Amino acid sequence: RKRVVVFISGGGSNMLALAAACEAQDFPAEVVAVISDKASAGGLAKAAERGIATFAFERRDYASKAEHEAAILATLETLSPDIVCLAGYMRLLSGEFIQRLEGRIINIHPSLLPLFPGLHTHQRAIDAGMRIAGCTVHFVTEGMDEGPILAQAAVPVVTGDTADSLAARVLTVEHKLYPLALKLMAEGKVRMEDGHAVREQQGTAHPDDK
Ligand code: GAR
């Protein structure tokens, strides 16, 4: 089973969805630790309740971003993860940090990327008059919310939606999509190559196949 470390900053509902999926006997990955940049993140206590190791690294305890990341990397090395999942980790990681993990670090973002990267994504989707919204799991590269796409899921935007109601609808599909994407990755069915996501051929033949 692949070793997974999950990074969070908040409630950790996606982390819990990953941990729950990993509890199935035949799931190809296990969550070995949860790391947060906030000691107060609700998800840390929930992970600890499940017997998962937790670590908090408050940015204010370090003189610089580089020192903060160095401390996280040092702990990460002791955990030897095969895969790092960002799940509501609200801090931009440096290029050096990401390069150390390239191809092994993935993120979930609550929009249909490349639309609406960054913050306030739901309000921006509503303001743009979108009739569908969704979420994206992507490989993490240096640009924010920019890496190659592993998996996506869509939901409708309904009349009267607020950012909160849309966020809640998207979150329910995030909880299905992220475990699915992790499974694909842990099984080696999708990987990053030359800045692109490469997927294994599907088992079903297409009528146009030669
Ligand atoms: C999720 O909706 C996740 O996609 C989003 O934060 C929420 C975290 O919820 N991530 C981002 O916006 C990253 N840019 P959770 O802590 O309950 O998983």
XYZ file of N, CA and C and ligand atoms in Angstrom:
648
model
N 0.837 -1.208 0.000
C 0.000 0.000 0.000
C 0.872 1.258 0.000
N 0.493 2.197 -0.840
C 1.241 3.457 -0.931
C 1.028 4.282 0.332
N 2.091 4.925 0.774
C 2.033 5.769 1.974
C 1.621 7.181 1.580
N 0.570 7.676 2.228
C 0.018 8.988 1.877
C 0.105 9.925 3.074
N 0.587 11.142 2.849
C 0.526 12.203 3.861
C -0.410 13.272 3.330
N -1.362 13.699 4.167
C -2.368 14.688 3.759
C -2.070 16.022 4.444
N -2.073 17.088 3.672
C -1.872 18.448 4.208
C -3.230 19.144 4.299
N -3.519 19.742 5.454
C -4.785 20.466 5.643
C -4.524 21.822 6.319
N -5.542 22.694 6.243
C -5.507 23.932 7.042
C -6.786 24.101 7.846
N -7.809 23.303 7.543
C -9.124 23.566 8.140
C -9.824 22.326 8.644
N -11.096 22.216 8.276
C -11.956 21.169 8.825
C -11.568 19.757 8.431
N -10.914 19.621 7.295
C -10.373 18.319 6.923
C -11.394 17.297 6.432
N -12.513 17.767 5.863
C -13.499 16.769 5.418
C -12.962 15.940 4.245
N -12.160 16.544 3.384
C -11.558 15.753 2.298
C -10.526 14.767 2.847
N -9.757 15.198 3.833
C -8.802 14.291 4.484
C -9.539 13.089 5.060
N -10.699 13.343 5.702
C -11.472 12.241 6.289
C -12.007 11.308 5.207
N -12.402 11.881 4.062
C -12.887 11.042 2.959
C -11.763 10.147 2.445
N -10.549 10.702 2.376
C -9.400 9.887 1.947
C -9.107 8.800 2.980
N -9.119 9.186 4.259
C -8.821 8.216 5.328
C -9.866 7.103 5.336
N -11.139 7.467 5.134
C -12.212 6.465 5.133
C -12.025 5.494 3.967
N -11.690 6.025 2.790
C -11.476 5.155 1.625
C -10.318 4.201 1.882
N -9.287 4.709 2.535
C -8.090 3.893 2.801
C -8.364 2.768 3.783
N -9.462 2.864 4.522
C -9.780 1.805 5.486
C -10.258 0.523 4.809
N -10.694 0.615 3.562
C -11.114 -0.597 2.850
C -9.884 -1.483 2.624
N -10.056 -2.785 2.863
C -8.941 -3.739 2.789
C -8.194 -3.668 1.458
N -8.963 -3.500 0.360
C -8.337 -3.596 -0.956
C -7.924 -2.231 -1.507
N -8.003 -1.166 -0.690
C -7.596 0.152 -1.192
C -6.070 0.199 -1.253
N -5.518 0.732 -2.373
C -4.065 0.619 -2.570
C -3.221 1.665 -1.827
N -3.831 2.382 -0.880
C -3.064 3.420 -0.172
C -3.511 3.502 1.275
N -2.647 4.108 2.119
C -3.004 4.329 3.526
C -2.530 5.724 3.930
N -3.328 6.390 4.778
C -2.935 7.712 5.269
C -2.041 7.501 6.485
N -0.762 7.875 6.359
C 0.175 7.641 7.465
C 0.303 8.861 8.376
N -0.036 10.046 7.882
C 0.058 11.239 8.727
C -0.713 12.394 8.105
N -1.083 13.336 8.963
C -1.722 14.575 8.526
C -0.874 15.735 9.033
N -0.585 16.663 8.142
C 0.229 17.841 8.474
C -0.615 19.081 8.264
N -0.562 20.013 9.221
C -1.318 21.257 9.087
C -0.420 22.458 9.352
N -0.756 23.576 8.728
C -0.060 24.828 9.048
C -0.811 25.577 10.148
N -1.859 24.948 10.696
C -2.643 25.570 11.770
C -2.840 24.531 12.874
N -2.318 24.817 14.066
C -2.496 23.884 15.185
C -3.975 23.752 15.526
N -4.761 24.794 15.209
C -6.189 24.802 15.556
C -7.074 24.158 14.482
N -6.486 23.659 13.403
C -7.294 23.070 12.321
C -8.155 21.923 12.870
N -9.466 22.014 12.647
C -10.383 20.999 13.162
C -10.027 19.593 12.692
N -9.468 19.512 11.500
C -9.129 18.213 10.931
C -8.057 17.469 11.711
N -7.202 18.188 12.428
C -6.116 17.525 13.168
C -6.675 16.622 14.257
N -7.637 17.142 15.010
C -8.238 16.348 16.090
C -8.977 15.143 15.509
N -9.662 15.370 14.370
C -10.409 14.261 13.748
C -9.452 13.168 13.258
N -8.291 13.573 12.751
C -7.300 12.586 12.309
C -6.758 11.825 13.517
N -6.459 12.557 14.578
C -5.908 11.929 15.786
C -6.900 10.911 16.356
N -8.198 11.272 16.330
C -9.240 10.341 16.802
C -9.216 9.021 16.039
N -8.804 9.101 14.767
C -8.738 7.893 13.947
C -7.413 7.178 14.095
N -6.566 7.688 14.971
C -5.277 7.042 15.193
C -4.227 7.405 14.159
N -4.458 8.499 13.451
C -3.483 8.947 12.443
C -2.523 9.940 13.099
N -1.238 9.826 12.805
C -0.240 10.757 13.351
C -0.493 12.159 12.814
N -0.378 13.174 13.667
C -0.621 14.549 13.225
C 0.556 15.451 13.591
N 0.778 16.445 12.753
C 1.855 17.410 12.970
C 1.349 18.792 12.583
N 1.658 19.801 13.422
C 1.287 21.187 13.097
C 2.545 22.033 13.012
N 2.606 22.849 11.991
C 3.718 23.776 11.793
C 3.137 25.163 11.574
N 3.064 25.947 12.644
C 2.532 27.310 12.533
C 3.565 28.192 11.837
N 3.107 28.904 10.829
C 4.042 29.762 10.101
C 4.736 30.759 11.031
N 3.983 31.279 12.045
C 4.561 32.328 12.902
C 5.688 31.798 13.807
N 5.830 30.492 13.917
C 6.920 29.937 14.718
C 8.244 29.899 13.954
N 8.217 30.327 12.697
C 9.426 30.276 11.871
C 9.718 31.667 11.324
N 11.012 31.969 11.179
C 11.417 33.316 10.774
C 11.082 33.594 9.307
N 11.050 32.558 8.495
C 10.820 32.774 7.065
C 10.005 31.616 6.485
N 9.488 31.855 5.285
C 8.775 30.791 4.561
C 9.712 29.603 4.322
N 10.974 29.914 3.999
C 11.951 28.846 3.727
C 12.163 27.969 4.963
N 12.237 28.593 6.143
C 12.441 27.803 7.372
C 11.204 26.988 7.721
N 10.040 27.581 7.480
C 8.778 26.867 7.719
C 8.729 25.608 6.848
N 9.025 25.780 5.570
C 8.976 24.640 4.643
C 10.067 23.620 4.953
N 11.229 24.095 5.401
C 12.323 23.170 5.730
C 11.904 22.269 6.888
N 11.197 22.841 7.866
C 10.737 22.047 9.011
C 9.718 21.004 8.549
N 8.808 21.412 7.669
C 7.808 20.471 7.160
C 8.495 19.353 6.370
N 9.460 19.741 5.520
C 10.169 18.738 4.696
C 10.920 17.739 5.553
N 11.529 18.225 6.641
C 12.296 17.336 7.513
C 11.378 16.262 8.094
N 10.192 16.677 8.532
C 9.231 15.701 9.065
C 8.740 14.779 7.957
N 8.476 15.369 6.794
C 7.982 14.583 5.660
C 8.977 13.473 5.315
N 10.264 13.808 5.375
C 11.274 12.800 5.041
C 11.222 11.605 5.989
N 10.931 11.873 7.257
C 10.848 10.751 8.216
C 9.617 9.886 7.936
N 8.634 10.450 7.258
C 7.383 9.719 6.982
C 7.452 8.948 5.660
N 8.464 9.247 4.864
C 8.644 8.697 3.513
C 7.349 8.403 2.760
N 6.604 9.462 2.439
C 5.362 9.255 1.693
C 5.631 8.932 0.220
N 4.764 8.098 -0.342
C 4.782 7.893 -1.796
C 3.985 8.991 -2.480
N 2.947 9.469 -1.776
C 2.036 10.462 -2.353
C 1.703 11.493 -1.273
N 1.702 12.775 -1.657
C 1.250 13.838 -0.754
C -0.036 14.419 -1.340
N -1.087 14.472 -0.514
C -2.377 15.027 -0.945
C -2.625 16.341 -0.221
N -2.737 17.433 -0.973
C -3.157 18.700 -0.381
C -4.685 18.689 -0.348
N -5.243 18.919 0.841
C -6.704 18.845 0.992
C -7.158 20.056 1.807
N -7.346 21.178 1.091
C -7.690 22.405 1.799
C -6.487 22.986 2.519
N -5.301 22.768 1.949
C -4.076 23.397 2.499
C -3.966 24.771 1.860
N -4.167 25.818 2.660
C -4.396 27.152 2.099
C -3.122 28.002 2.043
N -1.992 27.362 1.857
C -0.731 28.101 1.785
C -0.009 27.669 0.515
N 0.470 28.656 -0.229
C 1.147 28.346 -1.488
C 2.541 27.787 -1.176
N 2.855 26.609 -1.702
C 4.164 26.001 -1.471
C 5.166 26.540 -2.496
N 6.414 26.654 -2.080
C 7.434 27.210 -2.979
C 7.793 26.209 -4.077
N 8.396 26.738 -5.127
C 8.856 25.901 -6.224
C 9.830 24.831 -5.760
N 10.733 25.199 -4.849
C 11.728 24.221 -4.364
C 11.041 23.065 -3.642
N 10.052 23.413 -2.812
C 9.323 22.390 -2.057
C 8.626 21.438 -3.028
N 7.956 22.018 -4.009
C 7.174 21.207 -4.950
C 8.089 20.330 -5.803
N 9.234 20.905 -6.203
C 10.164 20.113 -7.027
C 10.628 18.841 -6.319
N 10.777 18.942 -4.997
C 11.192 17.763 -4.226
C 10.176 16.625 -4.339
N 8.933 16.990 -4.612
C 7.835 16.005 -4.586
C 7.174 15.850 -5.947
N 7.774 16.442 -6.982
C 7.062 16.535 -8.255
C 6.596 15.173 -8.777
N 5.352 15.172 -9.222
C 4.758 13.929 -9.720
C 4.144 13.096 -8.610
N 4.428 13.463 -7.353
C 3.910 12.689 -6.213
C 3.008 13.541 -5.336
N 2.770 14.805 -5.729
C 1.952 15.703 -4.900
C 0.750 16.180 -5.706
N -0.432 15.989 -5.120
C -1.677 16.334 -5.812
C -2.539 17.222 -4.916
N -3.485 17.920 -5.536
C -4.326 18.889 -4.828
C -5.756 18.767 -5.323
N -6.702 19.117 -4.446
C -8.079 19.254 -4.917
C -8.468 20.716 -4.835
N -9.075 21.200 -5.925
C -9.523 22.599 -5.977
C -11.007 22.595 -6.348
N -11.811 23.416 -5.638
C -13.259 23.354 -5.858
C -13.759 24.187 -7.038
N -13.152 23.983 -8.207
C -13.699 24.565 -9.442
C -13.309 23.660 -10.593
N -13.925 23.909 -11.747
C -13.544 23.181 -12.955
C -12.349 23.904 -13.558
N -11.153 23.576 -13.057
C -9.938 24.208 -13.601
C -9.831 23.914 -15.085
N -9.266 24.795 -15.916
C -8.533 26.003 -15.533
C -9.420 27.212 -15.203
N -10.725 27.041 -15.085
C -11.569 28.168 -14.669
C -11.440 28.399 -13.168
N -11.419 29.643 -12.760
C -11.525 30.062 -11.359
C -10.490 29.453 -10.417
N -9.199 29.569 -10.751
C -8.183 29.193 -9.768
C -8.197 30.189 -8.606
N -7.552 29.834 -7.509
C -7.385 30.782 -6.404
C -8.596 30.888 -5.505
N -8.691 32.003 -4.816
C -9.709 32.179 -3.759
C -11.064 32.618 -4.328
N -12.098 32.533 -3.503
C -13.461 32.987 -3.827
C -13.984 32.360 -5.113
N -13.589 31.121 -5.306
C -13.854 30.449 -6.575
C -15.365 30.274 -6.824
N -16.142 29.976 -5.773
C -17.580 29.738 -5.961
C -18.300 31.029 -6.333
N -17.975 32.114 -5.639
C -18.618 33.397 -5.957
C -18.292 33.813 -7.385
N -17.057 33.560 -7.792
C -16.659 33.945 -9.148
C -17.401 33.100 -10.187
N -17.631 31.827 -9.885
C -18.388 30.973 -10.821
C -19.827 31.480 -10.935
N -20.421 31.848 -9.791
C -21.796 32.376 -9.801
C -21.839 33.700 -10.561
N -20.899 34.585 -10.285
C -20.877 35.907 -10.930
C -20.694 35.779 -12.443
N -19.990 34.722 -12.868
C -19.768 34.525 -14.303
C -20.992 33.926 -14.987
N -22.016 33.577 -14.177
C -23.224 33.005 -14.768
C -23.079 31.542 -15.150
N -22.114 30.850 -14.540
C -21.908 29.429 -14.844
C -23.151 28.625 -14.490
N -23.506 27.656 -15.320
C -24.614 26.745 -15.023
C -24.101 25.406 -14.495
N -22.815 25.166 -14.668
C -22.203 24.008 -13.993
C -20.971 24.483 -13.215
N -20.677 23.749 -12.163
C -19.474 23.992 -11.357
C -18.889 22.620 -11.068
N -17.875 22.555 -10.224
C -17.315 21.243 -9.938
C -16.004 21.329 -9.210
N -15.247 20.239 -9.304
C -13.962 20.195 -8.610
C -12.954 19.455 -9.479
N -11.691 19.712 -9.185
C -10.588 19.181 -9.988
C -9.506 18.640 -9.062
N -9.031 17.444 -9.339
C -7.804 16.958 -8.694
C -6.696 17.073 -9.731
N -5.613 17.741 -9.329
C -4.529 17.973 -10.292
C -3.171 17.760 -9.636
N -2.175 17.451 -10.450
C -0.799 17.407 -9.959
C -0.389 18.819 -9.586
N 0.366 18.950 -8.512
C 0.792 20.279 -8.073
C 2.084 20.644 -8.789
N 2.037 21.806 -9.435
C 3.233 22.387 -10.044
C 3.370 23.785 -9.450
N 4.377 24.527 -9.915
C 4.660 25.804 -9.258
C 3.534 26.816 -9.312
N 2.831 26.907 -10.427
C 1.751 27.889 -10.537
C 0.569 27.465 -9.680
N -0.140 28.412 -9.111
C -1.256 28.064 -8.238
C -2.404 27.429 -9.036
N -2.844 26.254 -8.603
C -3.982 25.559 -9.210
C -3.794 25.361 -10.714
N -2.562 25.038 -11.116
C -2.259 25.002 -12.551
C -1.850 23.650 -13.104
N -1.496 22.704 -12.258
C -0.870 21.488 -12.772
C -1.808 20.619 -13.592
N -1.246 19.579 -14.243
C -2.037 18.681 -15.079
C -3.197 18.033 -14.314
N -4.314 17.908 -15.008
C -5.556 17.423 -14.393
C -5.586 15.897 -14.338
N -5.872 15.384 -13.136
C -6.040 13.939 -12.934
C -7.488 13.518 -13.095
N -8.385 14.305 -12.511
C -9.797 13.904 -12.474
C -10.660 15.119 -12.189
N -11.883 15.084 -12.704
C -12.829 16.175 -12.461
C -14.225 15.618 -12.269
N -15.049 16.386 -11.550
C -16.464 16.049 -11.420
C -17.256 17.354 -11.468
N -18.472 17.282 -12.032
C -19.295 18.485 -12.205
C -20.582 18.371 -11.401
N -21.105 19.523 -11.006
C -22.437 19.615 -10.376
C -23.161 20.795 -11.025
N -24.499 20.818 -10.952
C -25.197 21.988 -11.493
C -25.075 23.195 -10.556
N -25.157 24.384 -11.157
C -25.385 25.605 -10.378
C -26.887 25.851 -10.476
N -27.573 26.065 -9.353
C -29.021 26.252 -9.410
C -29.386 27.688 -9.080
N -30.545 28.101 -9.586
C -31.011 29.469 -9.361
C -31.095 29.733 -7.865
N -30.575 30.865 -7.453
C -30.606 31.211 -6.029
C -29.390 30.719 -5.258
N -28.476 30.012 -5.951
C -27.268 29.549 -5.254
C -26.476 30.723 -4.671
N -25.952 30.503 -3.486
C -24.964 31.414 -2.911
C -23.615 30.692 -2.957
N -22.557 31.435 -2.660
C -21.239 30.788 -2.625
C -21.268 29.609 -1.645
N -21.975 29.770 -0.531
C -22.017 28.700 0.483
C -22.799 27.479 0.002
N -23.950 27.715 -0.642
C -24.749 26.560 -1.071
C -24.034 25.813 -2.199
N -23.385 26.574 -3.068
C -22.633 25.926 -4.153
C -21.422 25.172 -3.587
N -20.742 25.798 -2.628
C -19.561 25.141 -2.023
C -19.964 23.810 -1.390
N -21.123 23.791 -0.726
C -21.572 22.559 -0.057
C -21.853 21.466 -1.088
N -22.490 21.863 -2.232
C -22.796 20.868 -3.279
C -21.504 20.333 -3.896
N -20.556 21.231 -4.142
C -19.270 20.796 -4.721
C -18.534 19.889 -3.742
N -18.583 20.239 -2.447
C -17.846 19.455 -1.442
C -18.304 17.999 -1.407
N -19.610 17.769 -1.609
C -20.085 16.372 -1.572
C -19.456 15.552 -2.710
N -19.212 16.182 -3.854
C -18.553 15.415 -4.928
C -17.036 15.364 -4.746
N -16.481 16.369 -4.071
C -15.051 16.300 -3.740
C -14.759 15.027 -2.957
N -15.658 14.712 -2.026
C -15.439 13.553 -1.150
C -15.462 12.238 -1.924
N -16.088 12.232 -3.097
C -16.065 11.033 -3.952
C -14.873 11.077 -4.899
N -14.620 12.273 -5.448
C -13.584 12.386 -6.482
C -12.174 12.179 -5.928
N -11.894 12.735 -4.742
C -10.512 12.690 -4.270
C -10.063 11.244 -3.999
N -10.879 10.425 -3.314
C -10.469 9.017 -3.135
C -10.285 8.285 -4.461
N -11.140 8.594 -5.435
C -11.023 7.969 -6.750
C -9.695 8.345 -7.411
N -9.359 9.622 -7.353
C -8.111 10.094 -7.967
C -6.904 9.486 -7.251
N -6.994 9.405 -5.917
C -5.884 8.808 -5.157
C -5.700 7.344 -5.541
N -6.812 6.640 -5.723
C -6.751 5.222 -6.106
C -6.061 5.063 -7.465
N -6.466 5.897 -8.433
C -5.856 5.840 -9.770
C -4.350 6.053 -9.673
N -3.975 7.023 -8.852
C -2.574 7.356 -8.733
C -1.805 6.246 -8.022
N -2.386 5.749 -6.937
C -1.705 4.706 -6.154
C -1.518 3.446 -6.986
N -2.438 3.202 -7.922
C -2.335 2.023 -8.787
C -1.451 2.283 -10.008
N -0.931 3.488 -10.118
C -0.068 3.830 -11.245
C -0.836 3.989 -12.546
N -2.158 4.205 -12.452
C -2.963 4.325 -13.680
C -2.923 5.730 -14.252
N -2.436 6.673 -13.466
C -2.213 8.018 -13.996
C -0.923 8.535 -13.376
N -0.097 9.166 -14.194
C 1.154 9.730 -13.684
C 1.494 10.994 -14.462
N 2.419 11.759 -13.908
C 2.800 12.986 -14.592
C 4.075 12.739 -15.378
N 4.045 13.147 -16.646
C 5.210 12.958 -17.519
C 5.354 14.194 -18.393
N 6.526 14.817 -18.371
C 6.772 16.028 -19.165
C 5.671 17.071 -18.973
N 5.220 17.231 -17.745
C 4.227 18.266 -17.474
C 2.815 17.928 -17.912
N 2.582 16.651 -18.274
C 1.228 16.233 -18.656
C 0.796 15.040 -17.812
N -0.520 14.908 -17.651
C -1.045 13.720 -16.985
C -1.173 12.623 -18.035
N -0.565 11.472 -17.757
C -0.646 10.342 -18.686
C -1.514 9.276 -18.053
N -2.562 8.875 -18.764
C -3.481 7.864 -18.239
C -3.292 6.541 -18.945
N -3.481 5.486 -18.182
C -3.460 4.152 -18.771
C -4.674 4.032 -19.696
N -4.499 3.297 -20.793
C -5.636 3.071 -21.695
C -6.809 2.464 -20.937
N -8.007 2.882 -21.270
C -9.190 2.285 -20.647
C -9.356 0.850 -21.157
N -9.964 0.015 -20.325
C -10.156 -1.375 -20.706
C -11.134 -1.551 -21.852
N -12.117 -0.656 -21.944
C -13.134 -0.825 -22.978
C -12.642 -0.252 -24.306
N -12.824 -1.006 -25.359
C -12.394 -0.563 -26.684
C -13.390 0.445 -27.246
N -12.884 1.414 -27.986
C -13.744 2.385 -28.646
C -13.926 1.937 -30.085
N -15.121 2.123 -30.660
C -15.338 1.658 -32.036
C -14.350 2.232 -33.048
N -13.783 3.410 -32.743
C -12.835 4.013 -33.685
C -11.413 3.478 -33.521
N -11.182 2.650 -32.496
C -9.815 2.149 -32.269
C -9.382 1.294 -33.445
N -8.107 1.424 -33.800
C -7.553 0.610 -34.880
C -7.084 -0.736 -34.327
C -12.360 22.137 -0.073
O -13.489 22.605 -0.746
C -11.134 22.217 -0.960
O -11.406 21.882 -2.302
C -10.782 23.661 -0.826
O -10.955 23.956 0.526
C -11.969 23.099 1.061
C -11.386 22.376 2.248
O -12.390 21.672 2.939
N -9.465 23.922 -1.281
C -9.075 25.073 -1.810
O -9.800 26.037 -1.946
C -7.612 25.124 -2.220
N -7.355 26.261 -3.023
P -11.998 20.479 3.919
O -10.945 21.023 4.897
O -13.278 20.175 4.628
O -11.481 19.344 3.104
